[in-house]
Amino acid sequence: DAGITQSPRHKVTETGTPVTLRCHQTENHRYMYWYRQDPGHGLRLIHYSYGVKDTDKGEVSDGYSVSRSKTEDFLLTLESATSSQTSVYFCAISDNNSPLHFGNGTRLTVT
Amino acid sequence: QKEVEQDPGPLSVPEGAIVSLNCTYSNSAFQYFMWYRQYSRKGPELLMYTYSSGNKEDGRFTAQVDKSSKYISLFIRDSQPSDSATYLCAMYSSASKIIFGSGTRLSIRP
């Protein structure tokens, strides 16, 4: 898994509650990404980071925020979870001109 | 129209067959091309990575890129039941613009 750990692996939460997912890497890679994967939509980029405290939005960023205070950690926060955010969330890492490597995902259910 | 098109399948072939998986794309700026394999309830696993036209071989896998036609392929020789998975193509021009195909479900029949 290229030194990527996602936590938690599974989470069930109620609509309106805040949720934070964590991605931790041991590869010292510059870039970190959060994707969601849904049937019929494939992998869609939520946010990415190109360095400590440097982040930018992806194609489906509404309702999500991120933070990267250390090279190895990238947090994804759902401020107020909605049922449409039920999904599988993948973290990925890469370095300059290198391919992405993915973690094993977090399965989030919002009831 | 999507920037990357990939037939979702499912594709079912007998064990030992040669499998051909394909993606087409519209953005001529894409320079780097990848194929991932994803088993159920797992993250995508990198299979092949190339940044030029032509063929790249790794064991039973061959990746082919035709930039003039905007077409990439992944060939699997001597397919095995363990190759049953979803295969995703991906491509990018910069680290901030990585586009994935929707994936092709492949099943290898023993």
Short mmCIF file of C-alpha atoms in Angstrom, two decimals:
data_model
loop_
_atom_site.label_atom_id
_atom_site.label_comp_id
_atom_site.label_asym_id
_atom_site.label_seq_id
_atom_site.Cartn_x
_atom_site.Cartn_y
_atom_site.Cartn_z
CA ASP A 1 0.00 0.00 0.00
CA ALA A 2 2.98 2.33 -0.59
CA GLY A 3 3.07 3.42 3.06
CA ILE A 4 -0.41 4.94 3.16
CA THR A 5 -2.76 4.44 6.08
CA GLN A 6 -6.33 5.64 6.12
CA SER A 7 -8.40 5.84 9.28
CA PRO A 8 -10.99 4.89 10.15
CA ARG A 9 -11.62 2.10 7.65
CA HIS A 10 -15.35 2.17 8.26
CA LYS A 11 -17.62 4.80 9.77
CA VAL A 12 -21.33 5.23 10.20
CA THR A 13 -22.56 8.66 11.20
CA GLU A 14 -25.76 10.65 11.31
CA THR A 15 -26.79 13.49 9.02
CA GLY A 16 -25.57 16.84 10.29
CA THR A 17 -22.62 15.56 12.33
CA PRO A 18 -19.01 16.53 11.57
CA VAL A 19 -16.67 13.80 10.34
CA THR A 20 -12.90 13.78 9.87
CA LEU A 21 -11.02 11.21 7.86
CA ARG A 22 -7.27 10.87 8.18
CA CYS A 23 -4.59 9.90 5.70
CA HIS A 24 -1.06 9.21 6.89
CA GLN A 25 1.93 8.53 4.62
CA THR A 26 5.44 7.38 5.36
CA GLU A 27 6.87 8.07 1.87
CA ASN A 28 7.57 11.81 2.29
CA HIS A 29 5.73 12.49 -0.99
CA ARG A 30 4.84 16.06 -1.86
CA TYR A 31 1.33 15.56 -3.22
CA MET A 32 -1.64 14.11 -1.38
CA TYR A 33 -5.17 13.68 -2.69
CA TRP A 34 -8.64 12.84 -1.50
CA TYR A 35 -10.98 11.04 -3.92
CA ARG A 36 -14.43 9.63 -3.56
CA GLN A 37 -15.59 6.61 -5.54
CA ASP A 38 -19.23 6.01 -6.35
CA PRO A 39 -20.94 3.58 -8.74
CA GLY A 40 -21.40 5.20 -12.12
CA HIS A 41 -19.04 8.08 -11.32
CA GLY A 42 -15.69 6.43 -10.86
CA LEU A 43 -13.00 8.27 -8.92
CA ARG A 44 -13.62 11.99 -8.42
CA LEU A 45 -11.13 14.40 -6.91
CA ILE A 46 -12.32 16.27 -3.81
CA HIS A 47 -9.21 18.21 -2.73
CA TYR A 48 -5.50 17.87 -3.11
CA SER A 49 -2.38 19.24 -1.45
CA TYR A 50 0.94 20.20 -3.03
CA GLY A 51 2.75 20.89 0.22
CA VAL A 52 2.30 21.70 3.89
CA LYS A 53 -0.56 24.18 4.22
CA ASP A 54 -0.94 24.27 0.41
CA THR A 55 -4.24 22.85 -0.80
CA ASP A 56 -6.62 23.31 -3.69
CA LYS A 57 -10.09 22.22 -4.73
CA GLY A 58 -11.00 19.34 -7.00
CA GLU A 59 -14.13 18.77 -9.02
CA VAL A 60 -16.41 17.80 -6.09
CA SER A 61 -15.18 19.97 -3.21
CA ASP A 62 -18.50 21.41 -1.97
CA GLY A 63 -19.21 20.29 1.60
CA TYR A 64 -15.60 19.23 2.25
CA SER A 65 -12.56 20.92 3.72
CA VAL A 66 -8.98 19.71 4.14
CA SER A 67 -5.91 20.50 6.14
CA ARG A 68 -2.28 19.54 5.91
CA SER A 69 -0.19 20.72 8.85
CA LYS A 70 2.53 18.09 8.35
CA THR A 71 3.95 16.42 5.25
CA GLU A 72 2.72 13.03 6.36
CA ASP A 73 -0.88 13.85 7.30
CA PHE A 74 -3.81 15.02 5.18
CA LEU A 75 -7.21 15.39 6.84
CA LEU A 76 -10.58 15.49 5.11
CA THR A 77 -13.46 17.04 7.07
CA LEU A 78 -17.15 16.92 6.34
CA GLU A 79 -18.44 19.84 8.39
CA SER A 80 -22.04 18.63 8.38
CA ALA A 81 -22.43 15.22 6.81
CA THR A 82 -25.25 14.59 4.33
CA SER A 83 -26.56 11.34 2.86
CA SER A 84 -25.09 12.29 -0.53
CA GLN A 85 -21.65 12.02 1.07
CA THR A 86 -22.09 8.31 1.67
CA SER A 87 -19.23 6.91 -0.36
CA VAL A 88 -15.85 5.22 -0.32
CA TYR A 89 -13.06 7.74 0.22
CA PHE A 90 -9.54 7.11 -1.04
CA CYS A 91 -6.38 8.95 -0.20
CA ALA A 92 -3.55 8.95 -2.73
CA ILE A 93 0.01 10.23 -2.79
CA SER A 94 2.51 11.08 -5.48
CA ASP A 95 5.72 12.93 -6.08
CA ASN A 96 6.87 15.04 -9.03
CA ASN A 97 6.00 13.27 -12.32
CA SER A 98 5.30 10.00 -10.55
CA PRO A 99 2.08 7.98 -10.53
CA LEU A 100 -0.49 8.00 -7.74
CA HIS A 101 -0.49 5.34 -5.07
CA PHE A 102 -3.69 4.74 -3.15
CA GLY A 103 -4.64 3.73 0.35
CA ASN A 104 -7.25 1.07 1.00
CA GLY A 105 -10.09 3.50 1.54
CA THR A 106 -12.60 4.57 4.16
CA ARG A 107 -16.18 3.39 3.76
CA LEU A 108 -18.46 6.16 5.08
CA THR A 109 -22.19 5.76 5.58
CA VAL A 110 -24.31 8.79 6.51
CA THR A 111 -27.73 7.82 7.84
CA GLN B 1 -18.34 14.43 -23.36
CA LYS B 2 -15.98 12.99 -20.78
CA GLU B 3 -12.26 13.65 -21.14
CA VAL B 4 -11.56 9.94 -20.73
CA GLU B 5 -13.87 7.21 -22.01
CA GLN B 6 -13.66 3.62 -20.85
CA ASP B 7 -16.09 0.80 -21.57
CA PRO B 8 -17.49 -0.33 -18.20
CA GLY B 9 -18.00 -3.93 -19.29
CA PRO B 10 -18.45 -6.37 -17.72
CA LEU B 11 -16.01 -8.35 -19.81
CA SER B 12 -15.89 -12.13 -19.32
CA VAL B 13 -13.20 -14.31 -20.92
CA PRO B 14 -11.95 -17.88 -20.38
CA GLU B 15 -8.76 -18.55 -18.49
CA GLY B 16 -5.69 -18.35 -20.69
CA ALA B 17 -7.20 -15.85 -23.13
CA ILE B 18 -5.58 -12.57 -24.11
CA VAL B 19 -7.49 -9.62 -22.68
CA SER B 20 -7.57 -6.18 -24.28
CA LEU B 21 -8.73 -3.18 -22.26
CA ASN B 22 -8.95 0.28 -23.81
CA CYS B 23 -9.44 3.95 -23.10
CA THR B 24 -9.82 6.94 -25.38
CA TYR B 25 -9.19 10.53 -24.40
CA SER B 26 -9.75 13.96 -25.86
CA ASN B 27 -7.09 16.16 -24.21
CA SER B 28 -3.87 16.17 -26.22
CA ALA B 29 -2.03 17.70 -23.23
CA PHE B 30 -2.05 14.38 -21.36
CA GLN B 31 1.50 13.09 -21.16
CA TYR B 32 1.45 10.41 -18.46
CA PHE B 33 -0.67 7.30 -18.61
CA MET B 34 -1.44 4.70 -15.96
CA TRP B 35 -3.37 1.50 -15.51
CA TYR B 36 -4.69 0.42 -12.13
CA ARG B 37 -6.24 -2.82 -10.94
CA GLN B 38 -8.84 -2.66 -8.20
CA TYR B 39 -10.14 -5.64 -6.30
CA SER B 40 -13.43 -5.43 -4.45
CA ARG B 41 -13.17 -3.37 -1.24
CA LYS B 42 -9.55 -2.45 -1.95
CA GLY B 43 -7.77 0.63 -3.21
CA PRO B 44 -6.57 0.89 -6.83
CA GLU B 45 -3.19 -0.75 -7.33
CA LEU B 46 -0.77 0.63 -9.92
CA LEU B 47 -0.04 -1.86 -12.73
CA MET B 48 1.61 0.18 -15.46
CA TYR B 49 2.94 3.71 -15.85
CA THR B 50 4.19 5.24 -19.08
CA TYR B 51 4.84 8.70 -20.46
CA SER B 52 5.51 8.06 -24.13
CA SER B 53 3.90 6.50 -27.15
CA GLY B 54 4.65 2.87 -27.85
CA ASN B 55 4.60 -0.31 -25.81
CA LYS B 56 5.75 -1.11 -22.29
CA GLU B 57 5.86 -4.68 -21.07
CA ASP B 58 5.89 -6.05 -17.52
CA GLY B 59 5.42 -9.79 -17.21
CA ARG B 60 2.02 -10.74 -18.60
CA PHE B 61 0.98 -7.09 -18.94
CA THR B 62 1.62 -4.77 -21.88
CA ALA B 63 0.60 -1.13 -21.95
CA GLN B 64 0.25 0.57 -25.31
CA VAL B 65 -0.09 4.30 -25.95
CA ASP B 66 -1.02 5.88 -29.28
CA LYS B 67 -0.95 9.64 -28.78
CA SER B 68 -1.83 10.39 -32.40
CA SER B 69 -5.12 8.49 -31.98
CA LYS B 70 -5.55 9.43 -28.30
CA TYR B 71 -5.95 5.77 -27.45
CA ILE B 72 -4.38 3.60 -24.77
CA SER B 73 -4.61 -0.14 -24.21
CA LEU B 74 -3.71 -2.73 -21.62
CA PHE B 75 -3.14 -6.31 -22.76
CA ILE B 76 -3.12 -9.23 -20.36
CA ARG B 77 -1.61 -12.47 -21.67
CA ASP B 78 -2.39 -15.91 -20.27
CA SER B 79 -5.18 -14.47 -18.15
CA GLN B 80 -5.79 -16.03 -14.73
CA PRO B 81 -8.84 -16.06 -12.43
CA SER B 82 -6.82 -13.86 -10.07
CA ASP B 83 -6.87 -11.15 -12.78
CA SER B 84 -10.61 -10.75 -12.19
CA ALA B 85 -10.98 -7.17 -11.01
CA THR B 86 -11.90 -3.70 -12.17
CA TYR B 87 -9.26 -2.01 -14.34
CA LEU B 88 -8.97 1.76 -14.36
CA CYS B 89 -7.07 3.88 -16.83
CA ALA B 90 -5.76 7.27 -15.73
CA MET B 91 -3.84 10.07 -17.34
CA TYR B 92 -2.54 13.52 -16.55
CA SER B 93 -0.68 16.54 -17.79
CA SER B 94 0.16 17.92 -14.36
CA ALA B 95 -0.15 16.75 -10.76
CA SER B 96 -3.31 18.82 -10.35
CA LYS B 97 -5.16 17.38 -13.33
CA ILE B 98 -5.37 13.60 -13.13
CA ILE B 99 -8.36 12.08 -14.86
CA PHE B 100 -9.59 8.52 -14.36
CA GLY B 101 -11.70 6.36 -16.60
CA SER B 102 -14.80 4.86 -15.04
CA GLY B 103 -13.26 1.37 -14.99
CA THR B 104 -13.86 -1.94 -16.79
CA ARG B 105 -15.03 -4.95 -14.79
CA LEU B 106 -13.14 -8.06 -15.93
CA SER B 107 -14.02 -11.64 -15.07
CA ILE B 108 -11.77 -14.60 -15.97
CA ARG B 109 -13.68 -17.89 -16.11
CA PRO B 110 -11.71 -20.98 -14.91
#
